[in-house]
C-alpha cells in the first residue's frame, strides 16, 4: 500500500518532469516564450511549496487513507483540463489547481509510514519507493517524445496520463484498507496530541538546514528536465527522440541503487555528510552537464546527477530522529521540507528562464542556476554532526 501511494506521487511528478519533453510540442501549438515556459513549470512547484506547510498543519489531524483518496478525486479533472487548454493562461491555471488539490495529501506521507511500518523500516520503505519512482520516471521520460510523436498530439498524451490516474484512484479505493493497518488506533493518537504541531519548526531549527539542502537539489533537477531537451535541440542539433532517452539517464542508475538509501541511513552516522556531499556533487555535475556537448559523456554525468538523490531516503528519515518529536510534528517538518523542495523545483526553471530571456542563452541560464544552488552546500556544512537516535515507535501493534 505504501508503494502504491509512492506510485501516485511519482505519477504527479512525472507530469512536471516530462514537461520539458512536451515543451517543443506545446510551444508549436500555443507559442509560449522561455519566461512563460519557466512559469508553467514554476507554478507547479510554487503552488506545492505554498500549500504544503498549511496542509501539514491542517490536514495532519485526519486519517491519511481517505485524505489521499479525496485529494486524488479533486485533482484529476484538472489533469484532463491541461490536455484541453487553448491558451497559456488556461494551461497555467489548470496546472496550478491540479497541484493545489494533490497537495492536500502532503501530511499523508509521514502519517502512512507511522501507521503501516515499523520505525526501523522507514528508510527501507523510502529507498524501495525511490527505486520504484525511478523506474516509472525512466520509462516516462524515455518514451514521452516517442509517445507524442506516435499519437500525433501532446494533448492525447495528457489524456493517457489522466487514464493512468483514474486507474490508480480505483486501485487505492480497493487496496487501502485501514482495518489491515499494523498500527491500530492511529487516529486517536493524532487527536490526542497536545499543542500546535507548528511549534516543531521552532523547536527543531535543524529542519531549516535540511529544507535548504532540498531546495538546492530540487532547483537543479527541474531546471535540467525543463530546458535540457530544448538546449540540445536548438543549440546542438540533438533530436528529441535522442534527448528523451538521454534525460532518462537521470533515473536509470537510481533503479538498482535507490535501495542503497536505506543503507546510507544506517551506515552514515555523521548526518551532515548526507547533506553537504550530495549538494556539492549536485553543483559540480549540473555545471558539467550544461557545458558538455558530447552524448557519451553526458550519459555518465546525467547518471551521476541522478545518483545524488540516493541520499534522499536517508534525508527523509531525519525528522523522525529529532528527540521527542510526535507524529503530527513529523508531518509538519516534512511539509516544511516539501515547501522548500517545491520552492526549489519552482525557482529552478523560473530563474533559468529569466536569465535565458535576458541573455538570449539557455546555457547561461542553466550555469547561473547551478552556481546559485551552492546554498545547499553551505546548509549541509552547518547541519549538526550528531549520530542518529532510533526513531520512537508510533505504537505497539
CSV table of C-alpha atoms in Angstrom, one decimal:
chain,number,residue,atom,x,y,z
A,1,UNK,CA,0.0,0.0,0.0
A,2,UNK,CA,2.9,2.4,0.8
A,3,UNK,CA,4.4,1.7,-2.6
A,4,UNK,CA,1.0,2.4,-4.3
A,5,UNK,CA,1.0,5.8,-2.5
A,6,UNK,CA,4.5,6.4,-3.8
A,7,UNK,CA,3.4,5.5,-7.3
A,8,UNK,CA,0.7,8.1,-7.1
A,9,UNK,CA,3.3,10.7,-6.1
A,10,UNK,CA,5.5,9.6,-9.0
A,11,UNK,CA,2.7,10.0,-11.4
A,12,UNK,CA,2.1,13.5,-10.2
A,13,UNK,CA,5.7,14.4,-10.5
A,14,UNK,CA,6.1,12.9,-14.0
A,15,UNK,CA,3.5,15.3,-15.3
A,16,UNK,CA,6.0,18.0,-14.3
A,17,UNK,CA,9.3,16.3,-15.2
A,18,UNK,CA,8.1,15.3,-18.7
A,19,UNK,CA,7.1,18.9,-19.3
A,20,UNK,CA,10.4,19.7,-20.9
A,21,UNK,CA,9.9,17.0,-23.5
A,22,UNK,CA,6.3,18.2,-24.1
A,23,UNK,CA,7.5,21.8,-24.3
A,24,UNK,CA,8.6,21.9,-28.0
A,25,UNK,CA,5.2,20.5,-29.0
A,26,UNK,CA,3.3,22.8,-26.6
A,27,UNK,CA,5.3,25.8,-27.9
A,28,UNK,CA,4.4,24.9,-31.5
A,29,UNK,CA,0.7,24.8,-30.5
A,30,UNK,CA,0.5,27.7,-28.0
A,31,UNK,CA,3.6,29.8,-28.8
A,32,UNK,CA,5.0,30.1,-25.2
A,33,UNK,CA,8.1,32.2,-24.6
A,34,UNK,CA,11.0,31.0,-22.4
A,35,UNK,CA,9.7,33.0,-19.5
A,36,UNK,CA,6.2,31.5,-19.9
A,37,UNK,CA,7.7,28.1,-20.1
A,38,UNK,CA,9.5,28.7,-16.8
A,39,UNK,CA,6.3,29.9,-15.3
A,40,UNK,CA,4.4,26.9,-16.5
A,41,UNK,CA,6.9,24.7,-14.7
A,42,UNK,CA,7.4,27.0,-11.8
A,43,UNK,CA,3.7,27.4,-10.9
A,44,UNK,CA,3.6,23.7,-10.4
A,45,UNK,CA,6.2,23.7,-7.6
A,46,UNK,CA,5.3,27.2,-6.3
A,47,UNK,CA,1.8,26.0,-5.6
A,48,UNK,CA,3.1,22.9,-3.9
A,49,UNK,CA,5.5,24.9,-1.8
A,50,UNK,CA,3.0,27.5,-0.7
A,51,UNK,CA,0.3,24.9,0.2
A,52,UNK,CA,2.5,22.1,1.7
A,53,UNK,CA,3.0,23.6,5.2
A,54,UNK,CA,-0.6,24.7,5.7
A,55,UNK,CA,-1.7,21.2,4.5
A,56,UNK,CA,0.7,19.6,7.0
A,57,UNK,CA,-0.8,21.7,9.8
A,58,UNK,CA,-4.5,21.5,9.0
A,59,UNK,CA,-4.8,18.0,7.4
A,60,UNK,CA,-2.4,16.1,9.6
A,61,UNK,CA,-5.3,15.5,12.1
A,62,UNK,CA,-7.3,13.5,9.5
A,63,UNK,CA,-6.9,9.8,8.7
A,64,UNK,CA,-4.4,9.6,5.9
A,65,UNK,CA,-6.1,6.9,3.7
A,66,UNK,CA,-9.3,8.8,3.0
A,67,UNK,CA,-7.3,12.1,2.8
A,68,UNK,CA,-5.3,10.6,-0.2
A,69,UNK,CA,-8.5,9.5,-1.9
A,70,UNK,CA,-10.2,12.9,-1.6
A,71,UNK,CA,-7.1,14.7,-2.9
A,72,UNK,CA,-6.9,12.5,-6.0
A,73,UNK,CA,-10.5,12.9,-6.8
A,74,UNK,CA,-10.3,16.6,-6.6
A,75,UNK,CA,-7.1,16.8,-8.6
A,76,UNK,CA,-7.6,14.6,-11.6
A,77,UNK,CA,-10.2,16.7,-13.5
A,78,UNK,CA,-7.5,19.4,-13.8
A,79,UNK,CA,-5.1,17.0,-15.5
A,80,UNK,CA,-7.7,16.5,-18.2
A,81,UNK,CA,-8.2,20.3,-18.4
A,82,UNK,CA,-4.4,20.6,-19.2
A,83,UNK,CA,-5.0,18.5,-22.3
A,84,UNK,CA,-7.8,20.8,-23.4
A,85,UNK,CA,-6.0,24.1,-22.7
A,86,UNK,CA,-6.3,26.5,-25.6
A,87,UNK,CA,-4.0,29.2,-24.2
A,88,UNK,CA,-1.1,29.8,-21.9
A,89,UNK,CA,-3.4,31.2,-19.1
A,90,UNK,CA,-5.7,28.1,-19.1
A,91,UNK,CA,-2.7,25.7,-19.1
A,92,UNK,CA,-1.1,27.7,-16.2
A,93,UNK,CA,-4.3,27.7,-14.1
A,94,UNK,CA,-5.1,24.0,-14.7
A,95,UNK,CA,-1.6,23.0,-13.7
A,96,UNK,CA,-1.9,25.2,-10.6
A,97,UNK,CA,-5.2,23.7,-9.5
A,98,UNK,CA,-4.1,20.1,-10.2
A,99,UNK,CA,-1.2,20.5,-7.8
A,100,UNK,CA,-3.2,22.5,-5.3
A,101,UNK,CA,-5.6,19.7,-4.7
A,102,UNK,CA,-3.0,17.0,-4.7
A,103,UNK,CA,-1.0,18.9,-2.0
A,104,UNK,CA,-3.9,18.3,0.4
A,105,UNK,CA,-2.4,14.8,0.9
A,106,UNK,CA,1.1,16.1,1.9
A,107,UNK,CA,0.9,15.0,5.5
A,108,UNK,CA,-0.2,11.5,4.4
A,109,UNK,CA,3.4,10.5,3.5
A,110,UNK,CA,4.7,10.5,7.1
A,111,UNK,CA,1.4,9.5,8.7
A,112,UNK,CA,1.1,6.4,6.4
A,113,UNK,CA,4.7,5.4,7.3
A,114,UNK,CA,3.9,5.6,11.0
A,115,UNK,CA,0.6,3.8,10.5
A,116,UNK,CA,1.9,1.0,8.2
A,117,UNK,CA,5.6,0.4,9.0
A,118,UNK,CA,7.9,0.0,12.0
A,119,UNK,CA,10.5,2.8,12.6
A,120,UNK,CA,13.4,0.6,11.6
A,121,UNK,CA,11.7,0.1,8.2
A,122,UNK,CA,11.1,3.8,7.3
A,123,UNK,CA,14.4,4.3,5.4
A,124,UNK,CA,14.0,1.0,3.6
A,125,UNK,CA,10.4,1.8,2.5
A,126,UNK,CA,11.6,5.2,1.2
A,127,UNK,CA,14.5,3.6,-0.6
A,128,UNK,CA,12.4,0.9,-2.3
A,129,UNK,CA,10.0,3.7,-3.2
A,130,UNK,CA,12.8,5.7,-4.7
A,131,UNK,CA,13.8,2.7,-7.0
A,132,UNK,CA,10.1,2.3,-8.0
A,133,UNK,CA,9.9,6.0,-8.6
A,134,UNK,CA,13.0,5.8,-10.8
A,135,UNK,CA,11.5,3.0,-12.9
A,136,UNK,CA,8.3,5.0,-13.5
A,137,UNK,CA,10.1,8.2,-14.4
A,138,UNK,CA,12.8,6.5,-16.5
A,139,UNK,CA,10.1,4.9,-18.6
A,140,UNK,CA,8.1,8.1,-18.9
A,141,UNK,CA,11.0,10.4,-19.7
A,142,UNK,CA,12.5,8.0,-22.2
A,143,UNK,CA,9.3,7.4,-24.1
A,144,UNK,CA,7.3,10.6,-23.8
A,145,UNK,CA,8.7,12.1,-27.0
A,146,UNK,CA,8.0,8.8,-28.9
A,147,UNK,CA,4.5,8.7,-27.4
A,148,UNK,CA,3.6,12.2,-28.5
A,149,UNK,CA,5.1,11.5,-32.0
A,150,UNK,CA,3.2,8.2,-32.3
A,151,UNK,CA,-0.2,9.6,-31.2
A,152,UNK,CA,0.4,12.9,-33.0
A,153,UNK,CA,-0.6,15.1,-30.1
A,154,UNK,CA,0.7,16.2,-26.8
A,155,UNK,CA,-3.0,16.6,-25.8
A,156,UNK,CA,-3.7,12.9,-26.3
A,157,UNK,CA,-0.6,12.1,-24.3
A,158,UNK,CA,-2.0,14.1,-21.4
A,159,UNK,CA,-5.3,12.2,-21.8
A,160,UNK,CA,-3.4,8.9,-21.4
A,161,UNK,CA,-1.9,10.2,-18.2
A,162,UNK,CA,-5.3,11.0,-17.0
A,163,UNK,CA,-6.4,7.5,-17.6
A,164,UNK,CA,-3.4,6.3,-15.5
A,165,UNK,CA,-4.6,8.4,-12.6
A,166,UNK,CA,-8.1,7.1,-12.8
A,167,UNK,CA,-6.7,3.5,-12.6
A,168,UNK,CA,-4.7,4.5,-9.5
A,169,UNK,CA,-7.7,6.0,-7.8
A,170,UNK,CA,-9.6,2.8,-8.4
A,171,UNK,CA,-6.7,0.7,-7.0
A,172,UNK,CA,-6.4,2.9,-3.9
A,173,UNK,CA,-10.1,2.6,-3.2
A,174,UNK,CA,-9.7,-1.2,-3.3
A,175,UNK,CA,-6.3,-1.8,-1.6
A,176,UNK,CA,-6.1,0.9,1.1
A,177,UNK,CA,-8.0,-0.8,3.9
A,178,UNK,CA,-7.3,0.8,7.2
A,179,UNK,CA,-8.6,-2.3,9.1
A,180,UNK,CA,-5.5,-4.1,7.9
A,181,UNK,CA,-3.1,-1.4,9.2
A,182,UNK,CA,-0.5,-2.8,11.6
A,183,UNK,CA,-0.7,0.3,13.9
A,184,UNK,CA,-4.3,0.4,15.2
A,185,UNK,CA,-6.0,3.4,16.8
A,186,UNK,CA,-3.6,5.7,15.0
A,187,UNK,CA,-6.3,8.3,14.6
A,188,UNK,CA,-6.8,8.5,18.3
A,189,UNK,CA,-3.1,9.4,18.8
A,190,UNK,CA,-3.4,12.2,16.3
A,191,UNK,CA,-6.4,13.6,18.0
A,192,UNK,CA,-4.9,13.4,21.5
A,193,UNK,CA,-1.6,15.2,20.6
A,194,UNK,CA,-1.5,18.4,22.6
A,195,UNK,CA,-0.5,21.8,21.4
A,196,UNK,CA,0.0,23.0,17.8
A,197,UNK,CA,2.3,21.0,15.6
A,198,UNK,CA,3.6,24.2,14.0
A,199,UNK,CA,5.8,24.7,17.1
A,200,UNK,CA,8.1,21.9,15.8
A,201,UNK,CA,9.7,24.2,13.3
A,202,UNK,CA,10.9,26.4,16.1
A,203,UNK,CA,11.8,23.6,18.5
A,204,UNK,CA,14.0,21.8,15.8
A,205,UNK,CA,15.9,24.6,13.9
A,206,UNK,CA,17.9,22.0,12.1
A,207,UNK,CA,14.9,21.3,9.9
A,208,UNK,CA,15.6,24.6,8.1
A,209,UNK,CA,19.0,23.4,7.0
A,210,UNK,CA,17.5,20.2,5.8
A,211,UNK,CA,14.9,22.2,3.9
A,212,UNK,CA,17.6,24.5,2.3
A,213,UNK,CA,19.6,21.5,1.1
A,214,UNK,CA,16.5,20.0,-0.6
A,215,UNK,CA,15.8,23.4,-2.2
A,216,UNK,CA,19.2,23.3,-3.9
A,217,UNK,CA,18.8,19.7,-5.1
A,218,UNK,CA,15.3,20.4,-6.4
A,219,UNK,CA,16.1,23.6,-8.3
A,220,UNK,CA,18.8,21.9,-10.3
A,221,UNK,CA,16.6,19.0,-11.1
A,222,UNK,CA,13.7,20.9,-12.6
A,223,UNK,CA,15.9,23.3,-14.5
A,224,UNK,CA,17.6,20.4,-16.2
A,225,UNK,CA,14.5,18.4,-17.1
A,226,UNK,CA,12.7,21.5,-18.3
A,227,UNK,CA,15.4,23.1,-20.5
A,228,UNK,CA,18.0,20.5,-21.5
A,229,UNK,CA,15.9,19.0,-24.3
A,230,UNK,CA,15.4,22.4,-25.8
A,231,UNK,CA,19.0,23.3,-25.3
A,232,UNK,CA,20.2,20.1,-27.0
A,233,UNK,CA,17.7,20.6,-29.8
A,234,UNK,CA,18.2,24.3,-30.6
A,235,UNK,CA,21.9,24.7,-29.9
A,236,UNK,CA,23.4,21.3,-30.5
A,237,UNK,CA,21.0,19.7,-33.0
A,238,UNK,CA,20.1,16.7,-30.8
A,239,UNK,CA,16.6,15.5,-31.7
A,240,UNK,CA,14.0,14.9,-29.0
A,241,UNK,CA,13.9,11.2,-29.8
A,242,UNK,CA,17.5,11.1,-28.5
A,243,UNK,CA,17.2,13.8,-25.9
A,244,UNK,CA,14.4,11.9,-24.1
A,245,UNK,CA,16.5,8.8,-23.6
A,246,UNK,CA,19.5,10.9,-22.7
A,247,UNK,CA,17.5,12.6,-20.0
A,248,UNK,CA,16.2,9.2,-18.8
A,249,UNK,CA,19.8,8.6,-17.5
A,250,UNK,CA,18.7,10.7,-14.5
A,251,UNK,CA,16.7,7.6,-13.4
A,252,UNK,CA,18.5,4.6,-14.9
A,253,UNK,CA,21.2,4.5,-12.2
A,254,UNK,CA,18.6,5.1,-9.5
A,255,UNK,CA,16.6,2.0,-10.4
A,256,UNK,CA,19.1,-0.5,-8.9
A,257,UNK,CA,20.8,1.9,-6.5
A,258,UNK,CA,17.8,3.6,-4.9
A,259,UNK,CA,17.6,0.9,-2.3
A,260,UNK,CA,21.0,1.9,-1.0
A,261,UNK,CA,19.3,4.9,0.6
A,262,UNK,CA,18.3,2.6,3.5
A,263,UNK,CA,21.9,1.5,3.9
A,264,UNK,CA,23.1,5.1,4.0
A,265,UNK,CA,20.7,5.9,6.8
A,266,UNK,CA,22.2,3.1,8.8
A,267,UNK,CA,25.9,3.5,7.9
A,268,UNK,CA,26.4,7.2,7.7
A,269,UNK,CA,26.4,8.2,11.4
A,270,UNK,CA,27.5,11.8,10.8
A,271,UNK,CA,24.3,13.2,9.4
A,272,UNK,CA,25.7,16.4,7.9
A,273,UNK,CA,27.6,14.2,5.3
A,274,UNK,CA,24.2,13.2,4.0
A,275,UNK,CA,23.5,16.9,3.2
A,276,UNK,CA,26.7,18.7,2.0
A,277,UNK,CA,28.2,15.9,-0.1
A,278,UNK,CA,25.1,15.4,-2.3
A,279,UNK,CA,24.7,19.2,-2.5
A,280,UNK,CA,28.3,19.7,-3.7
A,281,UNK,CA,28.0,16.9,-6.3
A,282,UNK,CA,24.8,18.5,-7.4
A,283,UNK,CA,26.5,21.8,-8.3
A,284,UNK,CA,29.5,20.2,-10.0
A,285,UNK,CA,27.5,17.7,-12.1
A,286,UNK,CA,24.9,20.3,-13.0
A,287,UNK,CA,27.6,22.6,-14.4
A,288,UNK,CA,29.3,19.8,-16.3
A,289,UNK,CA,26.1,18.6,-17.9
A,290,UNK,CA,25.3,22.1,-19.0
A,291,UNK,CA,28.7,22.7,-20.6
A,292,UNK,CA,29.3,19.2,-22.1
A,293,UNK,CA,28.3,18.7,-25.8
A,294,UNK,CA,29.3,15.0,-26.0
A,295,UNK,CA,26.4,12.5,-25.7
A,296,UNK,CA,28.6,9.6,-24.3
A,297,UNK,CA,30.0,11.8,-21.6
A,298,UNK,CA,26.5,13.3,-20.9
A,299,UNK,CA,25.2,9.8,-20.2
A,300,UNK,CA,27.7,9.4,-17.4
A,301,UNK,CA,27.2,12.9,-16.0
A,302,UNK,CA,23.4,12.7,-16.1
A,303,UNK,CA,23.5,9.3,-14.4
A,304,UNK,CA,25.7,10.9,-11.7
A,305,UNK,CA,23.3,13.7,-11.1
A,306,UNK,CA,20.5,11.2,-10.7
A,307,UNK,CA,22.6,9.1,-8.2
A,308,UNK,CA,22.9,12.2,-6.0
A,309,UNK,CA,19.3,11.5,-5.0
A,310,UNK,CA,20.3,8.1,-3.5
A,311,UNK,CA,20.7,10.1,-0.2
A,312,UNK,CA,17.1,11.3,-0.2
A,313,UNK,CA,15.6,8.3,1.6
A,314,UNK,CA,18.0,8.8,4.4
A,315,UNK,CA,17.2,12.6,4.4
A,316,UNK,CA,13.5,11.8,4.7
A,317,UNK,CA,14.1,9.8,7.9
A,318,UNK,CA,16.0,12.6,9.7
A,319,UNK,CA,12.8,14.4,11.1
A,320,UNK,CA,11.8,11.1,12.7
A,321,UNK,CA,15.1,11.1,14.6
A,322,UNK,CA,14.6,14.5,16.3
A,323,UNK,CA,14.4,13.9,20.0
A,324,UNK,CA,10.9,13.8,21.5
A,325,UNK,CA,9.1,14.5,18.2
A,326,UNK,CA,5.5,13.4,17.8
A,327,UNK,CA,3.5,12.2,14.8
A,328,UNK,CA,1.9,15.4,13.7
A,329,UNK,CA,5.1,17.3,14.3
A,330,UNK,CA,6.9,15.0,11.9
A,331,UNK,CA,4.2,15.7,9.4
A,332,UNK,CA,4.7,19.4,9.8
A,333,UNK,CA,8.5,19.3,9.5
A,334,UNK,CA,8.2,17.0,6.5
A,335,UNK,CA,5.8,19.5,5.0
A,336,UNK,CA,8.3,22.3,5.6
A,337,UNK,CA,10.9,20.3,3.7
A,338,UNK,CA,8.3,19.8,0.9
A,339,UNK,CA,7.7,23.5,0.9
A,340,UNK,CA,11.4,24.3,0.3
A,341,UNK,CA,11.8,21.5,-2.1
A,342,UNK,CA,8.8,22.9,-4.0
A,343,UNK,CA,10.3,26.3,-4.0
A,344,UNK,CA,13.4,24.9,-5.4
A,345,UNK,CA,11.5,23.0,-8.1
A,346,UNK,CA,9.7,26.3,-8.9
A,347,UNK,CA,12.7,28.5,-8.7
A,348,UNK,CA,14.9,26.4,-10.9
A,349,UNK,CA,13.1,26.8,-14.2
A,350,UNK,CA,11.9,30.3,-13.5
A,351,UNK,CA,15.5,31.6,-12.7
A,352,UNK,CA,16.8,29.8,-15.7
A,353,UNK,CA,14.0,31.2,-17.9
A,354,UNK,CA,14.6,34.8,-16.7
A,355,UNK,CA,18.4,34.6,-17.3
A,356,UNK,CA,17.9,32.9,-20.6
A,357,UNK,CA,15.5,35.6,-21.8
A,358,UNK,CA,17.8,38.4,-20.6
A,359,UNK,CA,21.0,36.9,-22.1
A,360,UNK,CA,19.5,35.0,-25.1
A,361,UNK,CA,21.2,31.8,-24.0
A,362,UNK,CA,19.7,28.8,-22.2
A,363,UNK,CA,23.2,27.6,-21.4
A,364,UNK,CA,23.9,30.8,-19.4
A,365,UNK,CA,20.6,30.4,-17.6
A,366,UNK,CA,21.5,26.9,-16.5
A,367,UNK,CA,25.0,27.8,-15.5
A,368,UNK,CA,23.7,30.7,-13.3
A,369,UNK,CA,21.1,28.4,-11.7
A,370,UNK,CA,23.7,25.7,-10.9
A,371,UNK,CA,26.0,28.2,-9.2
A,372,UNK,CA,23.2,29.6,-7.1
A,373,UNK,CA,22.5,26.1,-5.7
A,374,UNK,CA,25.8,26.2,-3.8
A,375,UNK,CA,23.5,27.4,-1.0
A,376,UNK,CA,22.8,23.7,-0.3
A,377,UNK,CA,26.5,23.0,0.4
A,378,UNK,CA,26.6,25.8,3.0
A,379,UNK,CA,23.4,24.5,4.7
A,380,UNK,CA,24.8,21.0,4.8
A,381,UNK,CA,28.1,22.1,6.4
A,382,UNK,CA,26.2,23.9,9.1
A,383,UNK,CA,23.9,20.9,9.9
A,384,UNK,CA,24.6,19.3,13.3
A,385,UNK,CA,27.0,16.3,13.0
A,386,UNK,CA,25.5,14.2,15.8
A,387,UNK,CA,24.8,10.5,15.4
A,388,UNK,CA,21.2,9.4,15.0
A,389,UNK,CA,18.9,8.0,17.7
A,390,UNK,CA,16.5,5.3,16.9
A,391,UNK,CA,13.1,6.8,16.0
A,392,UNK,CA,10.5,6.3,18.6
A,393,UNK,CA,7.9,3.7,17.8
A,394,UNK,CA,4.5,5.0,16.7
A,395,UNK,CA,2.5,2.4,18.6
A,396,UNK,CA,2.7,-1.2,19.5
A,397,UNK,CA,0.6,-3.2,17.1
